[in-house]
Amino acid sequence: MIEITGRPPELLSAREKDLIHAASCEVLETIGVKVRDPKVIETFTKTGAAMAENGRLYLRTSVVEQALASAPETIRFDAPAPEHAFTLDASAEVARFGSGGQALYLLDRSAGSWERRAAGQEDLVRLLRLCERLPYLDFVTRPVECDVPKERMDEEKARAFAANTTKPMNLANLVDPSKLQRVIEIVGSESYLSFIVCLVSSPLTVDDSAVERLRAVTERGIPVSISSCAQGGTTAPLSEAGELVQLNAEVLFGIAFVQTLNPGAPVLYRGIPLTADLFGDCSPRWCRPDSIRRLTLATELCRHYRLPCCGTAGVSDEREPNAQAIAEKALSLTYVALAGAQYINSAFGMLERVMTVAPAQYLIDNVIIETLAETLKKRHDLTARQAAQQVARAALARFGVDLGPEAESELEAQVAFIEDGREEYSRGALDRELETIGSAVETDGGSRVFMKSSRKGLRAGLLYTGERIQGELDLTCIQDDLESL
Amino acid sequence: MSERDMLEEIRRSIIMGHLDAEDEGFDGSMEGTPGTVELVEEALEARTEPQQILTVFNAAMEEVGRLFEAGEYLLPDMLASAECVGEAMDVLEPHLAGTADTQKGTFLIATVKGDLHDIGKNIVITMLKGAGYQVRDLGIDVPADDIVAAVKQHKPQYLGLSALLTTTMTEMETVIRKLKEAGITDVKVIIGGAPTSEEFAQKIGADGHCRDALEAVEKLEALRSAS
């Protein structure tokens, strides 16, 4: 846990946040969310929502407002070791960090090089034990899934957590909601648990498989992060304003569902507005300056609602630990923390766009967060821009990377891209984005609409095109821990 | 406009990814001007030889491919141009019936059960249509039994399966197993999606794996040549 003392980035003004909120409500009222699940339809039609013949449900703004009012501002996370328990307060200037994942691969250091292989249950146990040792890791989100048949996955994962962690447990996924009671029995108390559910897939479609999961945890009052992970340019508009409007509508829909089912149930806002790699294969860009900027904007929006904020930072796009990965992580962790996320997920170990975790990267990330804590402790009046640059420089220096003039100017360019807006936030501009979103959801294969409409924005420089930060890493500062891995 | 000018207009329209009059085109400035679809209709009305128009399609896509290789064009540009050709082919095809160029084969594609993601699938569809394949889109979240039934009904040469989630990629194996159980062995199954790999394709008995849509076009061309 670290205290956040720097000045928040404030990339969005209060007026811009109000405009986005209003546009998101308009999306829910007029474009609607595609729903097939009868329980979601029943829950919302009781609130006066309209269900159209085209399968879209139109949610009233009053239901959203009511949900925002009834969602609690504080959430308690207990832990098997009481000293690790904490209360998350939506108005507190404190950031806590956790692991994250569902990575497919594990990257190990062997004879001076990196070796990548499929991850499984033994790796889950190993990573949970590693999480116990890291002082800046406050909660544990499952980093990899157990490689066991689906019907055993929930129980095996719970057993691994129960035996290997004393910190608050975010199991992330629940494969079979009927196993929840058994999972609680295995870990010892439901108060140790939390989950992540993406109820609405982008663009604006309820994922049927998520409904029962969300109902099960909501009815028990277990904290749940309502997630949406849109990709500007493929599943959402490339425009950051357009993407934020859509993503916010998707998260608000999930929060409204939770609060309608069980008013006052603990819920965290988790918006992950990424960009799609339109220069390459359309994979999500998790940590390029354009994505870091958008993750910061989503955090600001969450703080605007005074909701507990599950931020996402530190997921590098790099395939293995290197200087660029450290820079990406330092910038994203600093911006998301200073923007006000109190519960930062995926902050440890993540590489290759969530596909890979590396135990060594956990150690490196612990050093980066320590550097962030020390930087903010030294000076309380740093701007986000200053803090981000200082943390990146200091973290790189701890791994033996001294930035030369070229790398220094690249770092400055990345931070400038995060800070400087390129878009107009006006009612007219948002109306055009609503038109694109409406057109995409009405078309079979909405991604084509988003991709085609991205051509203009691409040429206007909405995706960062700078270089990577180079430099050989010296891992001496984590050598002892590395050897013990 | 002379026939030569008309064909040149079609070529330019495809390169600019200008589908129709409602489309803003490459740089957002072309809305309200005739796009590829209107220009092809106009050319056919003026009795231009359909085969000549088809030649222009190929030439335009070659140029788009060159621009992409050179880094001047990005994937959305290429996709827009491929969509122009795909849509214009629907206009042109009745006039070309039976010629060799329209018989590249049928490709059936679906995102497997439990998975709502359509990005990769839709890009593949557009690119393959642009390359001259008949494509049937079964949609997203498609159960294995429905895919097998569609294969029986449409008898495609190729089947594409897409998944973005680690939890749904295993469904691809179910589809392949059910195809075998149904005695269907003459369809080539190609898989794709972020968590999939060549090794995974081999493990589940697929005929191929594609990293992206461009590789899908290349793989299909290679499979077609081999057969």
PDB file of N, CA and C in Angstrom, chain B residues 166-222:
ATOM      1  N   THR B 166      -9.102 -18.174 -23.594  1.00  0.00           N
ATOM      2  CA  THR B 166      -8.463 -19.448 -23.244  1.00  0.00           C
ATOM      3  C   THR B 166      -9.515 -20.454 -22.809  1.00  0.00           C
ATOM      4  N   THR B 167     -10.623 -19.938 -22.298  1.00  0.00           N
ATOM      5  CA  THR B 167     -11.670 -20.845 -21.820  1.00  0.00           C
ATOM      6  C   THR B 167     -12.529 -21.396 -22.956  1.00  0.00           C
ATOM      7  N   THR B 168     -12.492 -20.755 -24.130  1.00  0.00           N
ATOM      8  CA  THR B 168     -13.349 -21.225 -25.227  1.00  0.00           C
ATOM      9  C   THR B 168     -12.571 -21.912 -26.338  1.00  0.00           C
ATOM     10  N   MET B 169     -11.245 -21.746 -26.332  1.00  0.00           N
ATOM     11  CA  MET B 169     -10.476 -22.338 -27.447  1.00  0.00           C
ATOM     12  C   MET B 169     -10.611 -23.864 -27.457  1.00  0.00           C
ATOM     13  N   THR B 170     -10.878 -24.448 -26.279  1.00  0.00           N
ATOM     14  CA  THR B 170     -11.015 -25.905 -26.212  1.00  0.00           C
ATOM     15  C   THR B 170     -12.236 -26.391 -26.996  1.00  0.00           C
ATOM     16  N   GLU B 171     -13.178 -25.477 -27.207  1.00  0.00           N
ATOM     17  CA  GLU B 171     -14.385 -25.832 -27.968  1.00  0.00           C
ATOM     18  C   GLU B 171     -14.038 -26.200 -29.415  1.00  0.00           C
ATOM     19  N   MET B 172     -12.917 -25.665 -29.901  1.00  0.00           N
ATOM     20  CA  MET B 172     -12.492 -25.993 -31.271  1.00  0.00           C
ATOM     21  C   MET B 172     -12.256 -27.495 -31.415  1.00  0.00           C
ATOM     22  N   GLU B 173     -11.686 -28.078 -30.382  1.00  0.00           N
ATOM     23  CA  GLU B 173     -11.408 -29.518 -30.407  1.00  0.00           C
ATOM     24  C   GLU B 173     -12.724 -30.303 -30.482  1.00  0.00           C
ATOM     25  N   THR B 174     -13.730 -29.790 -29.762  1.00  0.00           N
ATOM     26  CA  THR B 174     -15.049 -30.442 -29.794  1.00  0.00           C
ATOM     27  C   THR B 174     -15.613 -30.427 -31.210  1.00  0.00           C
ATOM     28  N   VAL B 175     -15.473 -29.279 -31.884  1.00  0.00           N
ATOM     29  CA  VAL B 175     -15.996 -29.174 -33.259  1.00  0.00           C
ATOM     30  C   VAL B 175     -15.305 -30.198 -34.152  1.00  0.00           C
ATOM     31  N   ILE B 176     -13.986 -30.271 -34.044  1.00  0.00           N
ATOM     32  CA  ILE B 176     -13.233 -31.187 -34.913  1.00  0.00           C
ATOM     33  C   ILE B 176     -13.614 -32.650 -34.607  1.00  0.00           C
ATOM     34  N   ARG B 177     -13.764 -32.942 -33.324  1.00  0.00           N
ATOM     35  CA  ARG B 177     -14.165 -34.304 -32.949  1.00  0.00           C
ATOM     36  C   ARG B 177     -15.548 -34.625 -33.529  1.00  0.00           C
ATOM     37  N   LYS B 178     -16.473 -33.679 -33.442  1.00  0.00           N
ATOM     38  CA  LYS B 178     -17.832 -33.930 -33.929  1.00  0.00           C
ATOM     39  C   LYS B 178     -17.887 -34.052 -35.451  1.00  0.00           C
ATOM     40  N   LEU B 179     -16.994 -33.303 -36.098  1.00  0.00           N
ATOM     41  CA  LEU B 179     -16.924 -33.440 -37.565  1.00  0.00           C
ATOM     42  C   LEU B 179     -16.505 -34.862 -37.930  1.00  0.00           C
ATOM     43  N   LYS B 180     -15.511 -35.365 -37.204  1.00  0.00           N
ATOM     44  CA  LYS B 180     -15.031 -36.730 -37.464  1.00  0.00           C
ATOM     45  C   LYS B 180     -16.122 -37.748 -37.156  1.00  0.00           C
ATOM     46  N   GLU B 181     -16.799 -37.534 -36.033  1.00  0.00           N
ATOM     47  CA  GLU B 181     -17.881 -38.468 -35.663  1.00  0.00           C
ATOM     48  C   GLU B 181     -18.982 -38.489 -36.731  1.00  0.00           C
ATOM     49  N   ALA B 182     -19.164 -37.339 -37.383  1.00  0.00           N
ATOM     50  CA  ALA B 182     -20.191 -37.253 -38.429  1.00  0.00           C
ATOM     51  C   ALA B 182     -19.658 -37.762 -39.771  1.00  0.00           C
ATOM     52  N   GLY B 183     -18.421 -38.220 -39.784  1.00  0.00           N
ATOM     53  CA  GLY B 183     -17.836 -38.773 -41.010  1.00  0.00           C
ATOM     54  C   GLY B 183     -17.409 -37.716 -42.014  1.00  0.00           C
ATOM     55  N   ILE B 184     -17.262 -36.481 -41.556  1.00  0.00           N
ATOM     56  CA  ILE B 184     -16.877 -35.400 -42.476  1.00  0.00           C
ATOM     57  C   ILE B 184     -15.351 -35.260 -42.445  1.00  0.00           C
ATOM     58  N   THR B 185     -14.712 -35.598 -43.538  1.00  0.00           N
ATOM     59  CA  THR B 185     -13.246 -35.551 -43.560  1.00  0.00           C
ATOM     60  C   THR B 185     -12.720 -34.685 -44.704  1.00  0.00           C
ATOM     61  N   ASP B 186     -13.648 -34.186 -45.550  1.00  0.00           N
ATOM     62  CA  ASP B 186     -13.176 -33.468 -46.733  1.00  0.00           C
ATOM     63  C   ASP B 186     -13.202 -31.947 -46.572  1.00  0.00           C
ATOM     64  N   VAL B 187     -13.341 -31.441 -45.351  1.00  0.00           N
ATOM     65  CA  VAL B 187     -13.273 -29.995 -45.143  1.00  0.00           C
ATOM     66  C   VAL B 187     -11.982 -29.685 -44.374  1.00  0.00           C
ATOM     67  N   LYS B 188     -11.262 -28.700 -44.871  1.00  0.00           N
ATOM     68  CA  LYS B 188     -10.009 -28.307 -44.203  1.00  0.00           C
ATOM     69  C   LYS B 188     -10.342 -27.330 -43.073  1.00  0.00           C
ATOM     70  N   VAL B 189      -9.918 -27.664 -41.867  1.00  0.00           N
ATOM     71  CA  VAL B 189     -10.243 -26.811 -40.717  1.00  0.00           C
ATOM     72  C   VAL B 189      -9.039 -25.935 -40.368  1.00  0.00           C
ATOM     73  N   ILE B 190      -9.303 -24.639 -40.354  1.00  0.00           N
ATOM     74  CA  ILE B 190      -8.244 -23.677 -40.011  1.00  0.00           C
ATOM     75  C   ILE B 190      -8.698 -22.916 -38.771  1.00  0.00           C
ATOM     76  N   ILE B 191      -7.796 -22.794 -37.806  1.00  0.00           N
ATOM     77  CA  ILE B 191      -8.191 -22.095 -36.577  1.00  0.00           C
ATOM     78  C   ILE B 191      -7.386 -20.797 -36.415  1.00  0.00           C
ATOM     79  N   GLY B 192      -7.927 -19.911 -35.604  1.00  0.00           N
ATOM     80  CA  GLY B 192      -7.224 -18.655 -35.319  1.00  0.00           C
ATOM     81  C   GLY B 192      -7.773 -17.996 -34.064  1.00  0.00           C
ATOM     82  N   GLY B 193      -7.068 -16.996 -33.602  1.00  0.00           N
ATOM     83  CA  GLY B 193      -7.468 -16.300 -32.373  1.00  0.00           C
ATOM     84  C   GLY B 193      -6.269 -16.174 -31.458  1.00  0.00           C
ATOM     85  N   ALA B 194      -6.260 -15.119 -30.657  1.00  0.00           N
ATOM     86  CA  ALA B 194      -5.072 -14.770 -29.866  1.00  0.00           C
ATOM     87  C   ALA B 194      -4.448 -15.932 -29.084  1.00  0.00           C
ATOM     88  N   PRO B 195      -5.234 -16.754 -28.368  1.00  0.00           N
ATOM     89  CA  PRO B 195      -4.569 -17.781 -27.557  1.00  0.00           C
ATOM     90  C   PRO B 195      -4.166 -19.018 -28.341  1.00  0.00           C
ATOM     91  N   THR B 196      -4.559 -19.127 -29.591  1.00  0.00           N
ATOM     92  CA  THR B 196      -4.281 -20.356 -30.356  1.00  0.00           C
ATOM     93  C   THR B 196      -2.867 -20.312 -30.940  1.00  0.00           C
ATOM     94  N   SER B 197      -2.399 -21.474 -31.335  1.00  0.00           N
ATOM     95  CA  SER B 197      -1.051 -21.556 -31.885  1.00  0.00           C
ATOM     96  C   SER B 197      -0.987 -22.741 -32.851  1.00  0.00           C
ATOM     97  N   GLU B 198       0.121 -22.814 -33.567  1.00  0.00           N
ATOM     98  CA  GLU B 198       0.337 -23.929 -34.489  1.00  0.00           C
ATOM     99  C   GLU B 198       0.320 -25.257 -33.712  1.00  0.00           C
ATOM    100  N   GLU B 199       0.962 -25.239 -32.533  1.00  0.00           N
ATOM    101  CA  GLU B 199       1.030 -26.460 -31.712  1.00  0.00           C
ATOM    102  C   GLU B 199      -0.375 -26.883 -31.279  1.00  0.00           C
ATOM    103  N   PHE B 200      -1.169 -25.875 -30.882  1.00  0.00           N
ATOM    104  CA  PHE B 200      -2.534 -26.187 -30.454  1.00  0.00           C
ATOM    105  C   PHE B 200      -3.333 -26.758 -31.633  1.00  0.00           C
ATOM    106  N   ALA B 201      -3.126 -26.165 -32.822  1.00  0.00           N
ATOM    107  CA  ALA B 201      -3.829 -26.659 -34.019  1.00  0.00           C
ATOM    108  C   ALA B 201      -3.492 -28.122 -34.269  1.00  0.00           C
ATOM    109  N   GLN B 202      -2.212 -28.444 -34.153  1.00  0.00           N
ATOM    110  CA  GLN B 202      -1.792 -29.840 -34.375  1.00  0.00           C
ATOM    111  C   GLN B 202      -2.395 -30.753 -33.315  1.00  0.00           C
ATOM    112  N   LYS B 203      -2.380 -30.248 -32.088  1.00  0.00           N
ATOM    113  CA  LYS B 203      -2.873 -31.068 -30.971  1.00  0.00           C
ATOM    114  C   LYS B 203      -4.342 -31.450 -31.143  1.00  0.00           C
ATOM    115  N   ILE B 204      -5.134 -30.514 -31.648  1.00  0.00           N
ATOM    116  CA  ILE B 204      -6.576 -30.799 -31.747  1.00  0.00           C
ATOM    117  C   ILE B 204      -6.960 -31.354 -33.124  1.00  0.00           C
ATOM    118  N   GLY B 205      -5.980 -31.504 -34.016  1.00  0.00           N
ATOM    119  CA  GLY B 205      -6.251 -32.109 -35.321  1.00  0.00           C
ATOM    120  C   GLY B 205      -6.752 -31.153 -36.376  1.00  0.00           C
ATOM    121  N   ALA B 206      -6.481 -29.850 -36.207  1.00  0.00           N
ATOM    122  CA  ALA B 206      -6.856 -28.886 -37.253  1.00  0.00           C
ATOM    123  C   ALA B 206      -5.850 -28.971 -38.400  1.00  0.00           C
ATOM    124  N   ASP B 207      -6.277 -28.502 -39.568  1.00  0.00           N
ATOM    125  CA  ASP B 207      -5.376 -28.560 -40.733  1.00  0.00           C
ATOM    126  C   ASP B 207      -4.429 -27.373 -40.788  1.00  0.00           C
ATOM    127  N   GLY B 208      -4.724 -26.358 -40.033  1.00  0.00           N
ATOM    128  CA  GLY B 208      -3.830 -25.207 -40.068  1.00  0.00           C
ATOM    129  C   GLY B 208      -4.179 -24.182 -39.010  1.00  0.00           C
ATOM    130  N   HIS B 209      -3.218 -23.299 -38.762  1.00  0.00           N
ATOM    131  CA  HIS B 209      -3.419 -22.205 -37.813  1.00  0.00           C
ATOM    132  C   HIS B 209      -2.999 -20.911 -38.493  1.00  0.00           C
ATOM    133  N   CYS B 210      -3.760 -19.841 -38.267  1.00  0.00           N
ATOM    134  CA  CYS B 210      -3.390 -18.543 -38.859  1.00  0.00           C
ATOM    135  C   CYS B 210      -3.216 -17.514 -37.753  1.00  0.00           C
ATOM    136  N   ARG B 211      -2.117 -16.797 -37.840  1.00  0.00           N
ATOM    137  CA  ARG B 211      -1.860 -15.735 -36.869  1.00  0.00           C
ATOM    138  C   ARG B 211      -2.783 -14.548 -37.115  1.00  0.00           C
ATOM    139  N   ASP B 212      -3.065 -14.277 -38.381  1.00  0.00           N
ATOM    140  CA  ASP B 212      -3.893 -13.121 -38.716  1.00  0.00           C
ATOM    141  C   ASP B 212      -4.592 -13.353 -40.055  1.00  0.00           C
ATOM    142  N   ALA B 213      -5.372 -12.346 -40.469  1.00  0.00           N
ATOM    143  CA  ALA B 213      -6.188 -12.501 -41.670  1.00  0.00           C
ATOM    144  C   ALA B 213      -5.339 -12.638 -42.936  1.00  0.00           C
ATOM    145  N   LEU B 214      -4.210 -11.945 -42.960  1.00  0.00           N
ATOM    146  CA  LEU B 214      -3.363 -12.023 -44.148  1.00  0.00           C
ATOM    147  C   LEU B 214      -2.836 -13.432 -44.299  1.00  0.00           C
ATOM    148  N   GLU B 215      -2.464 -14.027 -43.161  1.00  0.00           N
ATOM    149  CA  GLU B 215      -1.975 -15.401 -43.240  1.00  0.00           C
ATOM    150  C   GLU B 215      -3.105 -16.354 -43.627  1.00  0.00           C
ATOM    151  N   ALA B 216      -4.336 -16.011 -43.222  1.00  0.00           N
ATOM    152  CA  ALA B 216      -5.476 -16.849 -43.599  1.00  0.00           C
ATOM    153  C   ALA B 216      -5.611 -16.901 -45.124  1.00  0.00           C
ATOM    154  N   VAL B 217      -5.466 -15.741 -45.755  1.00  0.00           N
ATOM    155  CA  VAL B 217      -5.555 -15.705 -47.228  1.00  0.00           C
ATOM    156  C   VAL B 217      -4.424 -16.544 -47.825  1.00  0.00           C
ATOM    157  N   GLU B 218      -3.214 -16.358 -47.290  1.00  0.00           N
ATOM    158  CA  GLU B 218      -2.058 -17.118 -47.816  1.00  0.00           C
ATOM    159  C   GLU B 218      -2.246 -18.620 -47.627  1.00  0.00           C
ATOM    160  N   LYS B 219      -2.710 -19.003 -46.429  1.00  0.00           N
ATOM    161  CA  LYS B 219      -2.896 -20.436 -46.129  1.00  0.00           C
ATOM    162  C   LYS B 219      -3.924 -21.059 -47.056  1.00  0.00           C
ATOM    163  N   LEU B 220      -5.008 -20.322 -47.286  1.00  0.00           N
ATOM    164  CA  LEU B 220      -6.052 -20.862 -48.162  1.00  0.00           C
ATOM    165  C   LEU B 220      -5.547 -20.999 -49.591  1.00  0.00           C
ATOM    166  N   GLU B 221      -4.794 -20.011 -50.037  1.00  0.00           N
ATOM    167  CA  GLU B 221      -4.228 -20.091 -51.392  1.00  0.00           C
ATOM    168  C   GLU B 221      -3.313 -21.309 -51.483  1.00  0.00           C
ATOM    169  N   ALA B 222      -2.512 -21.534 -50.409  1.00  0.00           N
ATOM    170  CA  ALA B 222      -1.594 -22.675 -50.415  1.00  0.00           C
ATOM    171  C   ALA B 222      -2.366 -23.990 -50.403  1.00  0.00           C
TER     172      ALA B 222
END
